[in-house]
Amino acid sequence: MSIVMQTRIRLARNLRKYPFPSRLNAAGKNEVVKTVIEAVKNSNSPLADDLDILYVKDLTEAQRISLVESHLASPEFISDSAGRAIILSKDRTMSIMINEEDHIRLQILKKGFDLEGAYDLADKLDTLLDENLDFAFDEKLGYLTQCPTNLGTGMRASVMLHLPALKSGKAVSRIAGNLQKLGLTIRGTYGEGTEPEGAMYQLSNQVTLGISEKAAIDNLKNITTQLVNQELNAQKRMAESLETQDKILRSIGVLKYAKLISCDEAMSLLSNIRFGISCGLIDDIDTETIDTLIGEVQPATMIVNKREELTPQQRDKLRAEIIKNTLR
Amino acid sequence: MSIVMQTRIRLARNLRKYPFPSRLNAAGKNEVVKTVIEAVKNSNSPLADDLDILYVKDLTEAQRISLVESHLASPEFISDSAGRAIILSKDRTMSIMINEEDHIRLQILKKGFDLEGAYDLADKLDTLLDENLDFAFDEKLGYLTQCPTNLGTGMRASVMLHLPALKSGKAVSRIAGNLQKLGLTIRGTYGEGTEPEGAMYQLSNQVTLGISEKAAIDNLKNITTQLVNQELNAQKRMAESLETQDKILRSIGVLKYAKLISCDEAMSLLSNIRFGISCGLIDDIDTETIDTLIGEVQPATMIVNKREELTPQQRDKLRAEIIKNTLR
């Protein structure tokens, strides 16, 4: 389903033995990092193979920001390097931030729409950690977390949605209010504000207390399916207009010819191409190619892949080249 | 010389026997039309072969406006149809408006920069008319015209210049003041105001009294040559910047892919392509192709060529198709 770009499950866990990270000094945090890493290493689970351990203090600024661009770390996590580490599977499906807001924030990130699959894997990773770690858990409150909004399951399930037609019809802001009543929240993935570049949105559950993981996931899944259908219908209507066709075709023209492209513009134009593929106006490019490009042309990720510093103009030039070469 | 797109010479003449057109009733105007047409027909000059006579009253609105778009008639001329006609050579190099502001406005329009060639031809056409017509001429004032600013030679010599680099550096408005002191005037060819779409400007002599045709043409020629050199130098500097290259290449992308293009946008993008050819960034398209396109995509000219009425959106679609097919 081309509308759902990614599925993510994140679980927040804390170690009973230690205060929350905000109450820990550097030595305490380092101890938590060591404890979690050893728990993973000592596990017999095949999940524990092929894991990379990155200490935030060892990363360049570009590498840190690139983790955020790839949805593997939060801006808050990379803002401080002391006593912080991230464990990553080679394919980056699994990640564990150590000492973000909670001791452990484990995440499963899958392409497309696969909430059950992502939750299954998250549950396995959680079990693996649970084998060798003693989680702070309360019979009544569930998993204890620093922020009360995560108490209970500690789970945040989310889908990244591409909603160009609903965005252009200003429907997303209208929908946002209703979603809140259903225990969900929607926000732009790239860029702040209600009208994000690229029409990419993150839809996630808000309620973690008094609801099971399964119920939360089912709720998110149902609403997502409804939103996807609304988007597809809106796309079908829009695709008939010459203005839409013009906008989509021009985007190809600019992406194939431009010499300099800013990240915002790239998001916006790639979103138009994605829309064109989704509504059948473009058939010689596939969605996966576009989604890979969206990741590759993020500013810090470009610097990391290129292995050299780049001025803003060099980035815009490289971005245009990457896109041109891919779409050729 | 790609900077000078066209050269035009226009001569204003009036018949001694009749009051100026503004003082003539319909019957009087028709008499003037008849007199001029007969003078042309009775001429032995080979110039008189292959001439079309168009009565404004017989033309559709699109045909009238298309004449203006092609620089063959003035907006004033087509605004009233009574007693007005235009004589056109098949290749449209020669044209004679009858009963515009003056009884006769003859024009030579040539591609490129050829003031002497255009004047020679204008002089021949003038001689042809003079054979069988009695022009209003005063020993002291020269040719008598309705507007005193045309008294003397009655000649307006002009060149259409493409000045994208000087326009973008805001140099044209600075230059305009100096030109006035030199007896010349510059104005946008398409669109009113100092920053016309497409960066196409008309540079023409203003003084017709107390100066010979040759002196006026030499003056215009010298200043044009200077402006052309300034433009070429500015283009060379600009062409080195990635921003300029980006702007030019994007223009190709949009023109090759867009589904709808307004006339203003087409002028602007085709101007960018013309700039790209001129400064060597584009070598697989030639200036003549672009100049032909600029004429073909004017709104009324499209309707005339298509031989059917077109809504604004149909025009924008057809314009995009014409451009796409030409640049393919």
PDB file of N, CA and C in Angstrom, chain A residues 242-243 245-246 249-250 252-254 256-261 265 313 317, chain B residues 242-243 245-246 249-250 252-254 256-261 265 313 317:
ATOM      1  N   LEU A 242      -6.338  18.560 -15.081  1.00  0.00           N
ATOM      2  CA  LEU A 242      -5.114  18.896 -15.813  1.00  0.00           C
ATOM      3  C   LEU A 242      -4.108  19.594 -14.904  1.00  0.00           C
ATOM      4  N   GLU A 243      -4.610  20.376 -13.938  1.00  0.00           N
ATOM      5  CA  GLU A 243      -3.707  21.086 -13.035  1.00  0.00           C
ATOM      6  C   GLU A 243      -2.858  20.094 -12.243  1.00  0.00           C
ATOM      7  N   GLN A 245      -2.196  16.920 -13.105  1.00  0.00           N
ATOM      8  CA  GLN A 245      -1.280  16.259 -14.038  1.00  0.00           C
ATOM      9  C   GLN A 245      -0.096  17.171 -14.350  1.00  0.00           C
ATOM     10  N   ASP A 246      -0.404  18.449 -14.541  1.00  0.00           N
ATOM     11  CA  ASP A 246       0.648  19.423 -14.834  1.00  0.00           C
ATOM     12  C   ASP A 246       1.658  19.495 -13.699  1.00  0.00           C
ATOM     13  N   LEU A 249       3.778  16.275 -13.636  1.00  0.00           N
ATOM     14  CA  LEU A 249       4.723  16.151 -14.749  1.00  0.00           C
ATOM     15  C   LEU A 249       5.852  17.185 -14.643  1.00  0.00           C
ATOM     16  N   ARG A 250       5.494  18.418 -14.240  1.00  0.00           N
ATOM     17  CA  ARG A 250       6.522  19.439 -14.045  1.00  0.00           C
ATOM     18  C   ARG A 250       7.549  18.996 -13.018  1.00  0.00           C
ATOM     19  N   ILE A 252       8.608  16.063 -12.413  1.00  0.00           N
ATOM     20  CA  ILE A 252       9.591  15.189 -13.071  1.00  0.00           C
ATOM     21  C   ILE A 252      10.583  16.045 -13.846  1.00  0.00           C
ATOM     22  N   GLY A 253      10.048  17.005 -14.591  1.00  0.00           N
ATOM     23  CA  GLY A 253      10.922  17.859 -15.402  1.00  0.00           C
ATOM     24  C   GLY A 253      11.972  18.548 -14.561  1.00  0.00           C
ATOM     25  N   VAL A 254      11.541  19.137 -13.461  1.00  0.00           N
ATOM     26  CA  VAL A 254      12.486  19.865 -12.608  1.00  0.00           C
ATOM     27  C   VAL A 254      13.492  18.899 -11.988  1.00  0.00           C
ATOM     28  N   LYS A 256      14.544  16.100 -13.088  1.00  0.00           N
ATOM     29  CA  LYS A 256      15.470  15.551 -14.084  1.00  0.00           C
ATOM     30  C   LYS A 256      16.444  16.597 -14.605  1.00  0.00           C
ATOM     31  N   TYR A 257      16.118  17.885 -14.471  1.00  0.00           N
ATOM     32  CA  TYR A 257      16.950  18.909 -15.097  1.00  0.00           C
ATOM     33  C   TYR A 257      17.652  19.867 -14.134  1.00  0.00           C
ATOM     34  N   ALA A 258      17.098  20.040 -12.927  1.00  0.00           N
ATOM     35  CA  ALA A 258      17.656  21.063 -12.047  1.00  0.00           C
ATOM     36  C   ALA A 258      19.116  20.775 -11.699  1.00  0.00           C
ATOM     37  N   LYS A 259      19.848  21.819 -11.431  1.00  0.00           N
ATOM     38  CA  LYS A 259      21.268  21.726 -11.081  1.00  0.00           C
ATOM     39  C   LYS A 259      21.430  21.885  -9.572  1.00  0.00           C
ATOM     40  N   LEU A 260      20.467  22.538  -8.948  1.00  0.00           N
ATOM     41  CA  LEU A 260      20.487  22.781  -7.498  1.00  0.00           C
ATOM     42  C   LEU A 260      19.084  22.505  -6.963  1.00  0.00           C
ATOM     43  N   ILE A 261      18.985  21.692  -5.920  1.00  0.00           N
ATOM     44  CA  ILE A 261      17.667  21.461  -5.315  1.00  0.00           C
ATOM     45  C   ILE A 261      17.810  21.476  -3.801  1.00  0.00           C
ATOM     46  N   GLU A 265      12.478  21.597  -1.301  1.00  0.00           N
ATOM     47  CA  GLU A 265      11.929  21.464  -2.650  1.00  0.00           C
ATOM     48  C   GLU A 265      11.942  19.998  -3.090  1.00  0.00           C
ATOM     49  N   GLN A 313      25.390  24.931  -0.688  1.00  0.00           N
ATOM     50  CA  GLN A 313      25.253  24.874  -2.145  1.00  0.00           C
ATOM     51  C   GLN A 313      25.765  23.539  -2.703  1.00  0.00           C
ATOM     52  N   LYS A 317      23.627  20.850  -4.873  1.00  0.00           N
ATOM     53  CA  LYS A 317      24.131  20.354  -6.169  1.00  0.00           C
ATOM     54  C   LYS A 317      24.175  18.823  -6.155  1.00  0.00           C
TER      55      LYS A 317
ATOM     56  N   LEU B 242      26.194  28.641 -10.623  1.00  0.00           N
ATOM     57  CA  LEU B 242      25.328  27.463 -10.594  1.00  0.00           C
ATOM     58  C   LEU B 242      23.855  27.858 -10.590  1.00  0.00           C
ATOM     59  N   GLU B 243      23.544  28.990  -9.941  1.00  0.00           N
ATOM     60  CA  GLU B 243      22.154  29.436  -9.890  1.00  0.00           C
ATOM     61  C   GLU B 243      21.618  29.690 -11.294  1.00  0.00           C
ATOM     62  N   GLN B 245      22.839  28.427 -14.143  1.00  0.00           N
ATOM     63  CA  GLN B 245      22.758  27.140 -14.833  1.00  0.00           C
ATOM     64  C   GLN B 245      21.502  26.385 -14.396  1.00  0.00           C
ATOM     65  N   ASP B 246      21.243  26.439 -13.093  1.00  0.00           N
ATOM     66  CA  ASP B 246      20.066  25.761 -12.545  1.00  0.00           C
ATOM     67  C   ASP B 246      18.785  26.316 -13.157  1.00  0.00           C
ATOM     68  N   LEU B 249      18.497  25.212 -16.841  1.00  0.00           N
ATOM     69  CA  LEU B 249      18.205  23.784 -17.016  1.00  0.00           C
ATOM     70  C   LEU B 249      16.795  23.436 -16.551  1.00  0.00           C
ATOM     71  N   ARG B 250      16.380  24.022 -15.416  1.00  0.00           N
ATOM     72  CA  ARG B 250      15.005  23.799 -14.958  1.00  0.00           C
ATOM     73  C   ARG B 250      13.997  24.222 -16.003  1.00  0.00           C
ATOM     74  N   ILE B 252      14.251  24.093 -19.170  1.00  0.00           N
ATOM     75  CA  ILE B 252      14.104  23.011 -20.156  1.00  0.00           C
ATOM     76  C   ILE B 252      13.202  21.933 -19.574  1.00  0.00           C
ATOM     77  N   GLY B 253      13.472  21.554 -18.323  1.00  0.00           N
ATOM     78  CA  GLY B 253      12.696  20.499 -17.681  1.00  0.00           C
ATOM     79  C   GLY B 253      11.212  20.821 -17.676  1.00  0.00           C
ATOM     80  N   VAL B 254      10.878  22.034 -17.276  1.00  0.00           N
ATOM     81  CA  VAL B 254       9.459  22.415 -17.208  1.00  0.00           C
ATOM     82  C   VAL B 254       8.849  22.448 -18.608  1.00  0.00           C
ATOM     83  N   LYS B 256       9.688  20.809 -21.194  1.00  0.00           N
ATOM     84  CA  LYS B 256       9.570  19.477 -21.785  1.00  0.00           C
ATOM     85  C   LYS B 256       8.497  18.628 -21.098  1.00  0.00           C
ATOM     86  N   TYR B 257       8.144  18.981 -19.856  1.00  0.00           N
ATOM     87  CA  TYR B 257       7.241  18.111 -19.104  1.00  0.00           C
ATOM     88  C   TYR B 257       5.880  18.718 -18.772  1.00  0.00           C
ATOM     89  N   ALA B 258       5.787  20.048 -18.714  1.00  0.00           N
ATOM     90  CA  ALA B 258       4.532  20.646 -18.245  1.00  0.00           C
ATOM     91  C   ALA B 258       3.363  20.273 -19.149  1.00  0.00           C
ATOM     92  N   LYS B 259       2.213  20.237 -18.555  1.00  0.00           N
ATOM     93  CA  LYS B 259       0.975  19.909 -19.264  1.00  0.00           C
ATOM     94  C   LYS B 259       0.191  21.199 -19.577  1.00  0.00           C
ATOM     95  N   LEU B 260       0.424  22.230 -18.792  1.00  0.00           N
ATOM     96  CA  LEU B 260      -0.240  23.522 -18.963  1.00  0.00           C
ATOM     97  C   LEU B 260       0.815  24.621 -18.810  1.00  0.00           C
ATOM     98  N   ILE B 261       0.857  25.538 -19.748  1.00  0.00           N
ATOM     99  CA  ILE B 261       1.794  26.666 -19.617  1.00  0.00           C
ATOM    100  C   ILE B 261       1.102  27.943 -20.053  1.00  0.00           C
ATOM    101  N   GLU B 265       4.417  32.585 -18.554  1.00  0.00           N
ATOM    102  CA  GLU B 265       5.439  31.626 -18.133  1.00  0.00           C
ATOM    103  C   GLU B 265       6.251  31.137 -19.328  1.00  0.00           C
ATOM    104  N   GLN B 313      -7.755  27.485 -20.633  1.00  0.00           N
ATOM    105  CA  GLN B 313      -7.056  26.253 -20.272  1.00  0.00           C
ATOM    106  C   GLN B 313      -6.665  25.446 -21.512  1.00  0.00           C
ATOM    107  N   LYS B 317      -2.904  24.288 -22.522  1.00  0.00           N
ATOM    108  CA  LYS B 317      -2.589  22.895 -22.840  1.00  0.00           C
ATOM    109  C   LYS B 317      -1.946  22.797 -24.221  1.00  0.00           C
TER     110      LYS B 317
END
